[in-house]
Amino acid sequence: MGFARTWAVALVGLDGAMVEVEADIGQTLPAFSIVGLPDAALNEARERLRAAARNSGMPLTARKITVNLTPATLPKRGSLFDLAIVVSALQAGGTVPRTGTTVFLAELGLDGALRPVRGILPAVMAAVRAGHDRIVVAQANAAEAALVPGARVEGHACLADVLAAAGADPAGLLRPRRPAPRAGTLPAPAPARPPDLADVAGQADGRLALEIAAAGGHHLLMVGPPGSGKTMLAERLPGLLPDLEDDAAMEVTALHSLHGSGPRTALVRRPPFEAPHHTVSAAALFGGGSGIPNPGAASRAHRGVLFLDEAPEFDRGVIDALRQPLESGTVTIDRSTASATYPARFQLVLAANPCPCGQAGGRGAECTCTPRERRAYFGKLSGPLLDRVDLQIAVPKVSYGELAAGAGQGEPTAAVARRVAAARAHQAERLRPLGARTNAELGGGLLNGVLRPPRAVTVPLERAMDRGSLTARGYQRVLRVAWTLADLEGRPGPTADDVDTALWFRSLVPA
C-alpha cells in the first residue's frame, strides 16, 4: 500500500552511522517484522510500538508492516530506534506527512511517552556531521542534544506531540500527554567541597610530584605504608588540572552520555576522576558487554585521572593490559559482531603498599613479610608497566610534628593550580604547532629532534643508560618530566638540574 523512510543513528563506540528506517505496508494479514540486524531489545519493540501509536490516538494499520534498517550489515541495538520506526510506519500508512531528512532518536513507552536514551550526544554529533541538522528527541534529552553546534533540536514529551508537530492532526484526534502537576521537591544539596591540598599534612615530595604530574600530564606511582596519605594526594590531582577545552569537553561528555550516566544540560568541563576497586574485571576497566561493547573506566577517565589504589591487589593480567592505552591513548574492543575503539588518554595514578603487611621500609612497626613475599607482592607491577610511569615516589609515614603543624596550613590547591595553569600555557605555546597538548604526549621523534636538549644537559641520562638503570623508554620519560620542570619555572628549555630532578623522581621507590 505504501512506503516511507525516516532516519536514525546506530552507534558503534563513539562513532555513529546514519540508518535509513524504511517501512512498507503490504496487502496481507496483520504482521509486524523488523529486519536489518536488530538486537533482541529492538526486535521486541513491535508490540510496544503498536501500543504507543494506539494510545496516542493514531493506531498503526491492520496490515503487514515490514521495517528495514539499512545498512543491513551494521548492528543496531537498543531502543533509540523506536520513534523513527513508528513515524516511518505511520508515514507509510499515509496518516503522517513525510519529514524529509529529520532524525528521530527516542524510546517509546506503552502510553506513547518519549523516554530518554543514552548516547544521545554522540548520536546527534554523527547526524550533524552527515548533514542532518533537524533532530527530534525526548524532552529529557533535549538539553544534551542541543550541546552539539549546528543541531536544530526538538524535544517532545510524547508521540502525539511529535505527530502534531509534523502536521498529522488536522481533525484533533491525537491525545497529547498532559504534564503531571509538579509536587513539592526538596532543595538540591549543596555541592560538596572539593578536596584541597591544604588538607595534606607534610609530604613535600608528594605535593611536588603531584604538581609536576598536573603540569605535564605525567603518570604517577606512589609507594608507602597504609595511612601515609597516598589516596589523599591522588584525590587532589583533578583539582590541579585546568578545565577541559571545547573539543576535549565534547569528547568526554559524549563518553559519559554513551555510558548512560544520565541526561546532561552542559558539557563536562572538569577532568573526570575514576577509581575502580581492585576487584574490577577487564571488561569493567576497558569496556565490554554483549554485542557492541560499552566504554569502561579507562575511557570514562579520558582527559582526566584513572586512580588504582592498592595496585598490586589488581589482577596482573588486568593491570598489565593498561600498557596499550598508556601508549596509544585508545582502547579497542573486538567482538564477533562489531569492533569499537574508545579514547582513553588518562593520567594513571598508582598507589601501593611496599609489601603485603605494608610496613617495609617504614618507621615504627616492623615488616613481617619474607623477602620472597615482598618480591612477589610488588612484582605484580611488571617492569614494562612501571617503565611507562614518569614519576615514581615513596610516600613515608607522617611524623607527629608534621601532623601537629596541621593539615590546612599547607599551600592550597588554588595556589598550586595557578602555577600549573601557567606551565600548561607555556607548553601549549611550544607544543600546539607540533600537534601535542602536554609534555607527557611527546614522542621519541620530537624529543630526539626539535625538542632535544643540548648534550651537556643529557649527560646524567647517558650515564644512567650506561649503568643499565634506564631504558630507552625511560630516557624519553625523564626528558618529558625535565621539560615540565622547565615549564613550571618559565624557562625556554630544561637544564641539567631539571634532568637530575627528573631522574631523582624515578629512583624514590624502594626496590
Short mmCIF file of C-alpha atoms in Angstrom, two decimals:
data_model
loop_
_atom_site.label_atom_id
_atom_site.label_comp_id
_atom_site.label_asym_id
_atom_site.label_seq_id
_atom_site.Cartn_x
_atom_site.Cartn_y
_atom_site.Cartn_z
CA MET A 1 0.00 0.00 0.00
CA GLY A 2 2.74 2.49 0.89
CA PHE A 3 6.41 3.10 1.56
CA ALA A 4 8.19 5.70 3.70
CA ARG A 5 11.62 6.45 5.11
CA THR A 6 12.87 8.17 8.27
CA TRP A 7 16.34 8.46 9.77
CA ALA A 8 18.06 7.31 12.95
CA VAL A 9 21.65 6.72 14.12
CA ALA A 10 23.44 3.49 15.04
CA LEU A 11 26.35 3.88 17.45
CA VAL A 12 29.46 1.71 17.28
CA GLY A 13 31.68 3.01 20.02
CA LEU A 14 31.70 6.81 19.79
CA ASP A 15 31.21 6.63 16.03
CA GLY A 16 27.70 6.97 14.66
CA ALA A 17 26.38 5.84 11.30
CA MET A 18 23.18 7.07 9.68
CA VAL A 19 20.47 4.43 9.43
CA GLU A 20 17.59 4.62 6.96
CA VAL A 21 14.44 3.33 8.64
CA GLU A 22 12.29 2.09 5.77
CA ALA A 23 8.68 1.00 6.27
CA ASP A 24 6.49 -0.87 3.80
CA ILE A 25 2.77 -1.60 4.17
CA GLY A 26 1.70 -4.83 2.46
CA GLN A 27 -1.72 -6.14 1.43
CA THR A 28 -1.57 -9.29 3.57
CA LEU A 29 -2.80 -10.16 7.06
CA PRO A 30 -1.58 -8.10 10.05
CA ALA A 31 2.06 -8.62 10.92
CA PHE A 32 5.00 -6.51 12.06
CA SER A 33 8.57 -7.52 11.25
CA ILE A 34 11.86 -5.67 11.71
CA VAL A 35 14.85 -6.68 9.58
CA GLY A 36 18.35 -5.29 9.16
CA LEU A 37 20.33 -6.86 12.04
CA PRO A 38 18.33 -5.61 15.06
CA ASP A 39 19.29 -6.85 18.51
CA ALA A 40 16.86 -8.56 20.88
CA ALA A 41 15.72 -5.32 22.55
CA LEU A 42 14.95 -3.74 19.19
CA ASN A 43 13.24 -6.84 17.84
CA GLU A 44 10.96 -6.90 20.89
CA ALA A 45 9.78 -3.33 20.20
CA ARG A 46 6.95 -4.35 17.85
CA GLU A 47 4.12 -4.70 20.36
CA ARG A 48 5.38 -1.72 22.33
CA LEU A 49 5.24 0.47 19.23
CA ARG A 50 1.73 -0.71 18.31
CA ALA A 51 0.52 0.15 21.82
CA ALA A 52 2.28 3.53 21.79
CA ALA A 53 0.66 4.52 18.49
CA ARG A 54 -2.78 3.30 19.59
CA ASN A 55 -2.62 5.11 22.93
CA SER A 56 -1.55 8.29 21.17
CA GLY A 57 -4.74 8.34 19.07
CA MET A 58 -3.20 7.19 15.77
CA PRO A 59 -3.01 3.38 15.61
CA LEU A 60 -0.82 1.57 13.11
CA THR A 61 -2.52 -0.01 10.12
CA ALA A 62 -4.00 -3.51 10.44
CA ARG A 63 -1.85 -4.70 7.56
CA LYS A 64 1.57 -6.28 7.25
CA ILE A 65 4.28 -3.79 8.26
CA THR A 66 7.86 -4.52 7.26
CA VAL A 67 10.58 -2.27 8.67
CA ASN A 68 14.08 -2.42 7.20
CA LEU A 69 17.06 -0.84 8.95
CA THR A 70 19.74 -0.14 6.39
CA PRO A 71 22.68 -0.66 6.01
CA ALA A 72 21.74 -4.20 6.97
CA THR A 73 25.34 -5.18 7.79
CA LEU A 74 25.57 -2.69 10.66
CA PRO A 75 24.43 -4.00 14.09
CA LYS A 76 21.59 -1.97 15.63
CA ARG A 77 20.91 -2.14 19.33
CA GLY A 78 18.76 -0.52 21.93
CA SER A 79 15.54 1.43 21.96
CA LEU A 80 16.65 4.72 20.36
CA PHE A 81 15.15 3.46 17.04
CA ASP A 82 11.59 3.29 18.48
CA LEU A 83 10.46 6.75 17.42
CA ALA A 84 11.95 6.53 13.92
CA ILE A 85 10.26 3.16 13.32
CA VAL A 86 6.76 4.21 14.39
CA VAL A 87 6.90 7.52 12.49
CA SER A 88 8.09 5.69 9.36
CA ALA A 89 5.27 3.12 9.69
CA LEU A 90 2.64 5.86 10.12
CA GLN A 91 4.02 7.74 7.12
CA ALA A 92 3.87 4.58 5.01
CA GLY A 93 0.22 4.20 6.03
CA GLY A 94 -0.49 7.70 4.79
CA THR A 95 -1.56 9.21 8.12
CA VAL A 96 1.55 11.33 8.78
CA PRO A 97 3.23 13.74 6.34
CA ARG A 98 6.78 12.95 5.22
CA THR A 99 9.55 14.52 7.32
CA GLY A 100 12.45 14.51 4.86
CA THR A 101 15.86 14.19 6.47
CA THR A 102 14.67 14.66 10.06
CA VAL A 103 16.36 12.28 12.52
CA PHE A 104 14.27 10.66 15.27
CA LEU A 105 16.04 9.41 18.42
CA ALA A 106 13.89 8.30 21.36
CA GLU A 107 12.43 5.31 23.17
CA LEU A 108 8.66 4.93 23.40
CA GLY A 109 6.57 3.82 26.35
CA LEU A 110 3.29 1.93 26.00
CA ASP A 111 1.41 5.18 26.65
CA GLY A 112 3.30 6.97 23.88
CA ALA A 113 5.63 8.84 26.21
CA LEU A 114 9.07 9.66 24.78
CA ARG A 115 11.81 8.40 27.05
CA PRO A 116 15.47 9.45 27.05
CA VAL A 117 18.15 7.19 25.64
CA ARG A 118 21.84 7.01 26.42
CA GLY A 119 24.40 8.07 23.84
CA ILE A 120 22.27 10.95 22.58
CA LEU A 121 25.23 13.34 22.32
CA PRO A 122 27.43 11.18 20.03
CA ALA A 123 24.33 10.24 18.01
CA VAL A 124 23.44 13.88 17.37
CA MET A 125 27.08 14.67 16.57
CA ALA A 126 27.05 11.92 13.93
CA ALA A 127 23.77 13.18 12.45
CA VAL A 128 25.03 16.75 12.14
CA ARG A 129 28.27 15.56 10.54
CA ALA A 130 26.19 13.66 7.98
CA GLY A 131 24.19 16.79 7.12
CA HIS A 132 21.02 16.00 9.14
CA ASP A 133 20.58 19.05 11.34
CA ARG A 134 16.93 18.61 12.46
CA ILE A 135 16.78 16.16 15.36
CA VAL A 136 13.70 15.05 17.31
CA VAL A 137 14.41 13.67 20.79
CA ALA A 138 12.71 13.09 24.12
CA GLN A 139 12.27 16.21 26.21
CA ALA A 140 14.67 14.83 28.81
CA ASN A 141 17.41 14.54 26.16
CA ALA A 142 16.81 17.93 24.52
CA ALA A 143 19.31 19.97 26.54
CA GLU A 144 22.06 17.42 25.99
CA ALA A 145 21.34 17.15 22.26
CA ALA A 146 21.41 20.94 21.94
CA LEU A 147 25.06 20.96 23.08
CA VAL A 148 26.05 19.95 19.54
CA PRO A 149 26.83 23.01 17.39
CA GLY A 150 24.63 23.22 14.30
CA ALA A 151 21.86 20.94 15.60
CA ARG A 152 18.22 22.11 15.45
CA VAL A 153 16.77 20.09 18.30
CA GLU A 154 13.09 19.49 19.03
CA GLY A 155 12.30 17.95 22.41
CA HIS A 156 8.86 16.39 22.87
CA ALA A 157 7.09 14.68 25.75
CA CYS A 158 5.12 12.11 23.75
CA LEU A 159 4.47 10.62 20.33
CA ALA A 160 1.28 12.65 19.90
CA ASP A 161 3.29 15.87 20.22
CA VAL A 162 5.76 14.66 17.58
CA LEU A 163 2.98 13.76 15.15
CA ALA A 164 1.13 17.03 15.75
CA ALA A 165 4.34 18.98 15.08
CA ALA A 166 4.64 17.08 11.78
CA GLY A 167 1.12 18.23 10.79
CA ALA A 168 -0.61 14.90 11.32
CA ASP A 169 -3.61 16.03 13.41
CA PRO A 170 -5.99 18.13 11.30
CA ALA A 171 -9.06 16.60 12.99
CA GLY A 172 -7.72 16.91 16.53
CA LEU A 173 -7.71 13.16 17.14
CA LEU A 174 -4.32 12.91 18.80
CA ARG A 175 -4.02 12.70 22.56
CA PRO A 176 -1.08 14.82 23.71
CA ARG A 177 0.37 13.87 27.05
CA ARG A 178 -0.54 16.43 29.68
CA PRO A 179 2.28 17.22 32.09
CA ALA A 180 1.62 15.92 35.58
CA PRO A 181 1.33 18.54 38.32
CA ARG A 182 4.70 19.08 39.95
CA ALA A 183 4.92 18.00 43.55
CA GLY A 184 7.00 19.92 46.02
CA THR A 185 10.66 18.99 45.80
CA LEU A 186 13.41 19.03 48.35
CA PRO A 187 16.11 21.65 47.78
CA ALA A 188 19.16 20.38 45.94
CA PRO A 189 22.00 19.53 48.31
CA ALA A 190 24.88 21.97 48.43
CA PRO A 191 27.82 20.85 46.29
CA ALA A 192 30.49 19.03 48.26
CA ARG A 193 33.69 20.91 48.97
CA PRO A 194 36.36 19.61 46.59
CA PRO A 195 39.43 18.03 48.19
CA ASP A 196 42.12 20.64 48.88
CA LEU A 197 45.88 20.19 49.05
CA ALA A 198 45.89 22.30 52.19
CA ASP A 199 44.36 19.28 53.97
CA VAL A 200 47.51 17.21 53.39
CA ALA A 201 49.99 17.30 56.27
CA GLY A 202 53.66 17.03 55.32
CA GLN A 203 54.54 15.03 52.18
CA ALA A 204 56.59 17.74 50.48
CA ASP A 205 57.88 15.29 47.86
CA GLY A 206 54.38 14.00 47.19
CA ARG A 207 52.99 17.50 46.78
CA LEU A 208 55.77 18.44 44.36
CA ALA A 209 55.25 15.23 42.37
CA LEU A 210 51.53 16.00 42.17
CA GLU A 211 52.26 19.49 40.84
CA ILE A 212 54.66 18.12 38.21
CA ALA A 213 52.16 15.43 37.21
CA ALA A 214 49.40 18.02 36.80
CA ALA A 215 51.59 20.45 34.86
CA GLY A 216 52.82 17.90 32.32
CA GLY A 217 50.10 15.23 32.32
CA HIS A 218 52.52 12.62 33.70
CA HIS A 219 51.68 9.23 35.19
CA LEU A 220 52.48 8.77 38.88
CA LEU A 221 53.29 5.87 41.22
CA MET A 222 53.20 6.36 44.99
CA VAL A 223 54.54 3.66 47.31
CA GLY A 224 54.19 3.89 51.07
CA PRO A 225 52.70 2.32 54.19
CA PRO A 226 48.97 2.49 54.97
CA GLY A 227 47.81 5.87 56.24
CA SER A 228 50.68 7.84 54.75
CA GLY A 229 48.43 9.95 52.51
CA LYS A 230 48.66 8.30 49.09
CA THR A 231 44.91 8.33 48.48
CA MET A 232 44.58 11.90 49.77
CA LEU A 233 47.20 13.06 47.30
CA ALA A 234 45.63 11.18 44.37
CA GLU A 235 42.17 12.59 45.06
CA ARG A 236 43.58 16.12 44.90
CA LEU A 237 45.15 15.77 41.47
CA PRO A 238 41.97 16.60 39.46
CA GLY A 239 41.66 19.90 41.33
CA LEU A 240 45.06 20.96 39.98
CA LEU A 241 44.15 20.26 36.36
CA PRO A 242 42.78 23.04 34.13
CA ASP A 243 39.28 22.96 32.66
CA LEU A 244 38.84 20.92 29.50
CA GLU A 245 38.98 22.73 26.18
CA ASP A 246 35.89 22.64 23.96
CA ASP A 247 36.87 19.64 21.82
CA ALA A 248 38.03 17.60 24.82
CA ALA A 249 34.90 18.56 26.80
CA MET A 250 32.66 17.41 23.94
CA GLU A 251 34.54 14.11 23.69
CA VAL A 252 34.38 13.46 27.44
CA THR A 253 30.69 14.38 27.61
CA ALA A 254 29.96 12.03 24.69
CA LEU A 255 31.67 9.16 26.51
CA HIS A 256 29.66 9.76 29.67
CA SER A 257 26.47 10.05 27.61
CA LEU A 258 27.21 6.72 25.94
CA HIS A 259 27.87 5.13 29.33
CA GLY A 260 24.44 6.26 30.46
CA SER A 261 25.30 8.50 33.39
CA GLY A 262 22.08 10.49 32.88
CA PRO A 263 20.97 13.31 30.55
CA ARG A 264 23.24 16.34 30.75
CA THR A 265 22.49 20.03 30.37
CA ALA A 266 26.10 21.19 29.98
CA LEU A 267 29.43 19.90 28.77
CA VAL A 268 31.72 18.15 31.25
CA ARG A 269 34.32 20.85 31.86
CA ARG A 270 36.24 19.34 34.76
CA PRO A 271 38.64 16.42 34.19
CA PRO A 272 36.95 13.18 35.30
CA PHE A 273 38.26 11.03 38.15
CA GLU A 274 37.76 7.26 38.08
CA ALA A 275 38.86 4.99 40.94
CA PRO A 276 37.79 1.37 40.27
CA HIS A 277 38.05 -1.21 43.04
CA HIS A 278 40.92 -3.69 42.86
CA THR A 279 38.46 -6.50 42.10
CA VAL A 280 37.50 -4.83 38.80
CA SER A 281 37.32 -7.09 35.75
CA ALA A 282 38.97 -6.40 32.42
CA ALA A 283 35.55 -5.73 30.88
CA ALA A 284 34.69 -3.15 33.55
CA LEU A 285 38.07 -1.42 33.27
CA PHE A 286 38.47 -1.37 29.49
CA GLY A 287 34.91 -1.86 28.24
CA GLY A 288 32.77 -4.79 27.28
CA GLY A 289 29.31 -6.25 27.13
CA SER A 290 27.45 -8.32 24.59
CA GLY A 291 27.11 -7.05 21.05
CA ILE A 292 28.65 -3.60 20.68
CA PRO A 293 30.86 -3.09 23.77
CA ASN A 294 30.35 -0.20 26.18
CA PRO A 295 33.16 2.08 27.45
CA GLY A 296 34.92 1.07 30.65
CA ALA A 297 36.50 3.06 33.48
CA ALA A 298 39.66 3.71 31.43
CA SER A 299 37.64 5.52 28.77
CA ARG A 300 35.47 7.33 31.31
CA ALA A 301 38.74 8.71 32.74
CA HIS A 302 39.68 10.12 29.31
CA ARG A 303 41.34 13.56 29.72
CA GLY A 304 41.21 13.02 33.47
CA VAL A 305 42.65 10.73 36.15
CA LEU A 306 42.49 6.94 36.50
CA PHE A 307 43.43 6.07 40.08
CA LEU A 308 44.25 2.48 41.00
CA ASP A 309 44.56 2.22 44.77
CA GLU A 310 46.23 -0.91 46.17
CA ALA A 311 47.62 -1.50 42.67
CA PRO A 312 49.36 -4.84 43.45
CA GLU A 313 45.98 -6.26 44.51
CA PHE A 314 44.62 -5.92 40.96
CA ASP A 315 44.65 -8.98 38.73
CA ARG A 316 48.01 -8.92 36.99
CA GLY A 317 46.50 -9.53 33.57
CA VAL A 318 44.10 -6.63 34.05
CA ILE A 319 46.69 -4.12 35.21
CA ASP A 320 49.24 -5.21 32.60
CA ALA A 321 46.67 -4.55 29.88
CA LEU A 322 46.98 -0.85 30.74
CA ARG A 323 50.20 -0.75 28.74
CA GLN A 324 48.42 -0.46 25.41
CA PRO A 325 46.18 2.54 26.25
CA LEU A 326 49.11 4.22 28.04
CA GLU A 327 50.96 4.22 24.72
CA SER A 328 48.15 4.76 22.21
CA GLY A 329 45.57 6.71 24.22
CA THR A 330 42.81 4.41 22.94
CA VAL A 331 41.07 1.16 23.87
CA THR A 332 39.93 -1.20 21.10
CA ILE A 333 37.47 -3.98 21.93
CA ASP A 334 36.76 -6.65 19.35
CA ARG A 335 33.60 -8.73 19.25
CA SER A 336 32.31 -11.17 16.67
CA THR A 337 29.59 -8.69 15.67
CA ALA A 338 31.48 -5.40 15.94
CA SER A 339 34.70 -3.67 16.95
CA ALA A 340 34.67 -0.45 18.97
CA THR A 341 37.51 1.97 19.68
CA TYR A 342 37.18 4.43 22.56
CA PRO A 343 39.57 7.24 23.52
CA ALA A 344 41.44 6.58 26.77
CA ARG A 345 44.12 9.24 27.22
CA PHE A 346 44.14 9.45 31.00
CA GLN A 347 46.67 10.19 33.71
CA LEU A 348 47.39 6.97 35.55
CA VAL A 349 47.97 7.24 39.29
CA LEU A 350 49.03 4.06 41.08
CA ALA A 351 49.18 3.70 44.86
CA ALA A 352 50.77 0.69 46.52
CA ASN A 353 51.99 -0.59 49.85
CA PRO A 354 55.64 -1.68 49.80
CA CYS A 355 54.70 -5.23 50.88
CA PRO A 356 51.65 -7.28 51.95
CA CYS A 357 51.81 -6.08 55.58
CA GLY A 358 52.59 -2.53 54.46
CA GLN A 359 55.43 -1.84 56.91
CA ALA A 360 58.56 -2.46 54.80
CA GLY A 361 60.96 0.46 54.86
CA GLY A 362 58.84 2.48 57.27
CA ARG A 363 59.22 3.82 60.79
CA GLY A 364 57.66 2.06 63.76
CA ALA A 365 56.20 -1.41 63.26
CA GLU A 366 58.49 -3.98 61.72
CA CYS A 367 57.70 -5.73 58.47
CA THR A 368 56.53 -9.32 58.99
CA CYS A 369 56.85 -10.34 55.32
CA THR A 370 59.57 -12.57 53.96
CA PRO A 371 61.78 -11.27 51.12
CA ARG A 372 60.02 -13.68 48.79
CA GLU A 373 56.59 -12.34 49.77
CA ARG A 374 57.75 -8.76 49.22
CA ARG A 375 59.15 -9.58 45.79
CA ALA A 376 56.01 -11.46 44.78
CA TYR A 377 53.73 -8.67 46.02
CA PHE A 378 55.39 -5.72 44.35
CA GLY A 379 56.34 -7.90 41.40
CA LYS A 380 52.70 -7.84 40.31
CA LEU A 381 53.51 -4.42 38.86
CA SER A 382 55.52 -5.51 35.85
CA GLY A 383 58.68 -3.78 34.69
CA PRO A 384 57.18 -2.77 31.32
CA LEU A 385 54.23 -1.12 33.11
CA LEU A 386 56.42 0.76 35.60
CA ASP A 387 58.71 1.86 32.77
CA ARG A 388 55.74 3.83 31.41
CA VAL A 389 55.21 5.71 34.68
CA ASP A 390 57.11 9.01 34.62
CA LEU A 391 57.07 9.83 38.34
CA GLN A 392 57.72 7.16 40.99
CA ILE A 393 57.90 8.35 44.58
CA ALA A 394 57.99 7.00 48.11
CA VAL A 395 55.34 8.36 50.48
CA PRO A 396 56.61 7.89 54.06
CA LYS A 397 54.57 7.93 57.22
CA VAL A 398 53.76 11.39 58.52
CA SER A 399 55.54 12.26 61.76
CA TYR A 400 53.74 13.70 64.77
CA GLY A 401 55.50 17.02 64.22
CA GLU A 402 54.19 17.25 60.67
CA LEU A 403 50.71 16.31 61.80
CA ALA A 404 50.82 18.79 64.68
CA ALA A 405 51.91 21.50 62.28
CA GLY A 406 48.46 20.93 60.96
CA ALA A 407 46.55 19.93 57.90
CA GLY A 408 45.03 23.07 56.49
CA GLN A 409 48.28 25.01 56.89
CA GLY A 410 49.89 23.89 53.63
CA GLU A 411 49.66 25.57 50.26
CA PRO A 412 46.07 25.30 48.97
CA THR A 413 45.00 23.76 45.69
CA ALA A 414 44.12 27.14 44.18
CA ALA A 415 47.69 28.44 44.52
CA VAL A 416 49.25 25.31 43.01
CA ALA A 417 46.64 25.23 40.24
CA ARG A 418 47.68 28.74 39.17
CA ARG A 419 51.27 27.56 38.68
CA VAL A 420 50.03 24.50 36.81
CA ALA A 421 47.91 26.70 34.52
CA ALA A 422 50.92 28.93 33.79
CA ALA A 423 53.07 25.89 32.98
CA ARG A 424 50.35 24.45 30.73
CA ALA A 425 50.09 27.76 28.87
CA HIS A 426 53.87 27.82 28.44
CA GLN A 427 53.99 24.31 26.98
CA ALA A 428 50.86 24.84 24.86
CA GLU A 429 52.60 27.70 23.07
CA ARG A 430 55.50 25.37 22.28
CA LEU A 431 53.56 22.17 21.55
CA ARG A 432 50.49 23.32 19.63
CA PRO A 433 52.40 23.59 16.31
CA LEU A 434 53.74 20.07 17.00
CA GLY A 435 50.29 18.51 17.49
CA ALA A 436 50.61 17.73 21.22
CA ARG A 437 48.75 19.04 24.26
CA THR A 438 51.12 18.18 27.10
CA ASN A 439 54.72 17.11 27.62
CA ALA A 440 53.50 13.62 28.54
CA GLU A 441 52.32 13.15 24.94
CA LEU A 442 55.73 13.88 23.39
CA GLY A 443 57.12 11.01 21.33
CA GLY A 444 60.69 9.99 20.67
CA GLY A 445 60.71 11.73 17.30
CA LEU A 446 60.18 15.14 18.90
CA LEU A 447 62.38 14.52 21.95
CA ASN A 448 65.22 13.37 19.72
CA GLY A 449 64.53 16.10 17.17
CA VAL A 450 63.33 19.67 17.61
CA LEU A 451 62.95 19.28 21.41
CA ARG A 452 66.28 17.55 22.04
CA PRO A 453 68.22 19.41 24.77
CA PRO A 454 71.96 20.11 24.36
CA ARG A 455 74.26 17.19 25.17
CA ALA A 456 75.56 18.96 28.28
CA VAL A 457 72.02 18.71 29.68
CA THR A 458 71.57 14.99 28.96
CA VAL A 459 74.89 13.72 30.36
CA PRO A 460 73.18 12.31 33.52
CA LEU A 461 70.82 10.34 31.27
CA GLU A 462 73.69 8.87 29.28
CA ARG A 463 75.37 7.73 32.48
CA ALA A 464 72.15 6.14 33.75
CA MET A 465 71.70 4.27 30.48
CA ASP A 466 75.32 3.09 30.53
CA ARG A 467 74.74 1.71 34.05
CA GLY A 468 71.64 -0.12 32.80
CA SER A 469 69.36 1.69 35.25
CA LEU A 470 67.43 3.48 32.50
CA THR A 471 65.80 2.08 29.36
CA ALA A 472 65.32 3.89 26.07
CA ARG A 473 61.68 4.47 27.03
CA GLY A 474 62.77 5.68 30.46
CA TYR A 475 65.16 8.12 28.76
CA GLN A 476 62.22 9.71 26.95
CA ARG A 477 60.10 9.76 30.12
CA VAL A 478 62.81 11.60 32.03
CA LEU A 479 63.12 14.18 29.26
CA ARG A 480 59.36 14.75 29.35
CA VAL A 481 59.48 15.46 33.09
CA ALA A 482 62.53 17.72 32.60
CA TRP A 483 60.59 19.80 30.08
CA THR A 484 57.72 20.09 32.59
CA LEU A 485 60.10 21.27 35.32
CA ALA A 486 61.36 23.94 32.91
CA ASP A 487 57.77 24.99 32.15
CA LEU A 488 56.98 25.34 35.86
CA GLU A 489 59.96 27.67 36.19
CA GLY A 490 59.14 29.55 32.99
CA ARG A 491 62.39 28.60 31.27
CA PRO A 492 62.67 28.05 27.49
CA GLY A 493 64.19 24.58 27.94
CA PRO A 494 65.38 22.07 30.55
CA THR A 495 68.69 22.37 32.36
CA ALA A 496 70.99 19.67 33.74
CA ASP A 497 69.40 20.28 37.16
CA ASP A 498 65.96 19.59 35.67
CA VAL A 499 67.24 16.29 34.26
CA ASP A 500 68.78 15.36 37.62
CA THR A 501 65.48 16.13 39.37
CA ALA A 502 63.52 14.09 36.83
CA LEU A 503 65.89 11.15 37.35
CA TRP A 504 65.53 11.54 41.10
CA PHE A 505 61.76 11.17 40.77
CA ARG A 506 62.31 7.75 39.17
CA SER A 507 64.55 6.49 41.99
CA LEU A 508 62.50 7.14 45.13
CA VAL A 509 60.58 3.85 45.15
CA PRO A 510 62.34 1.26 47.34
CA ALA A 511 63.39 -1.84 45.41
#
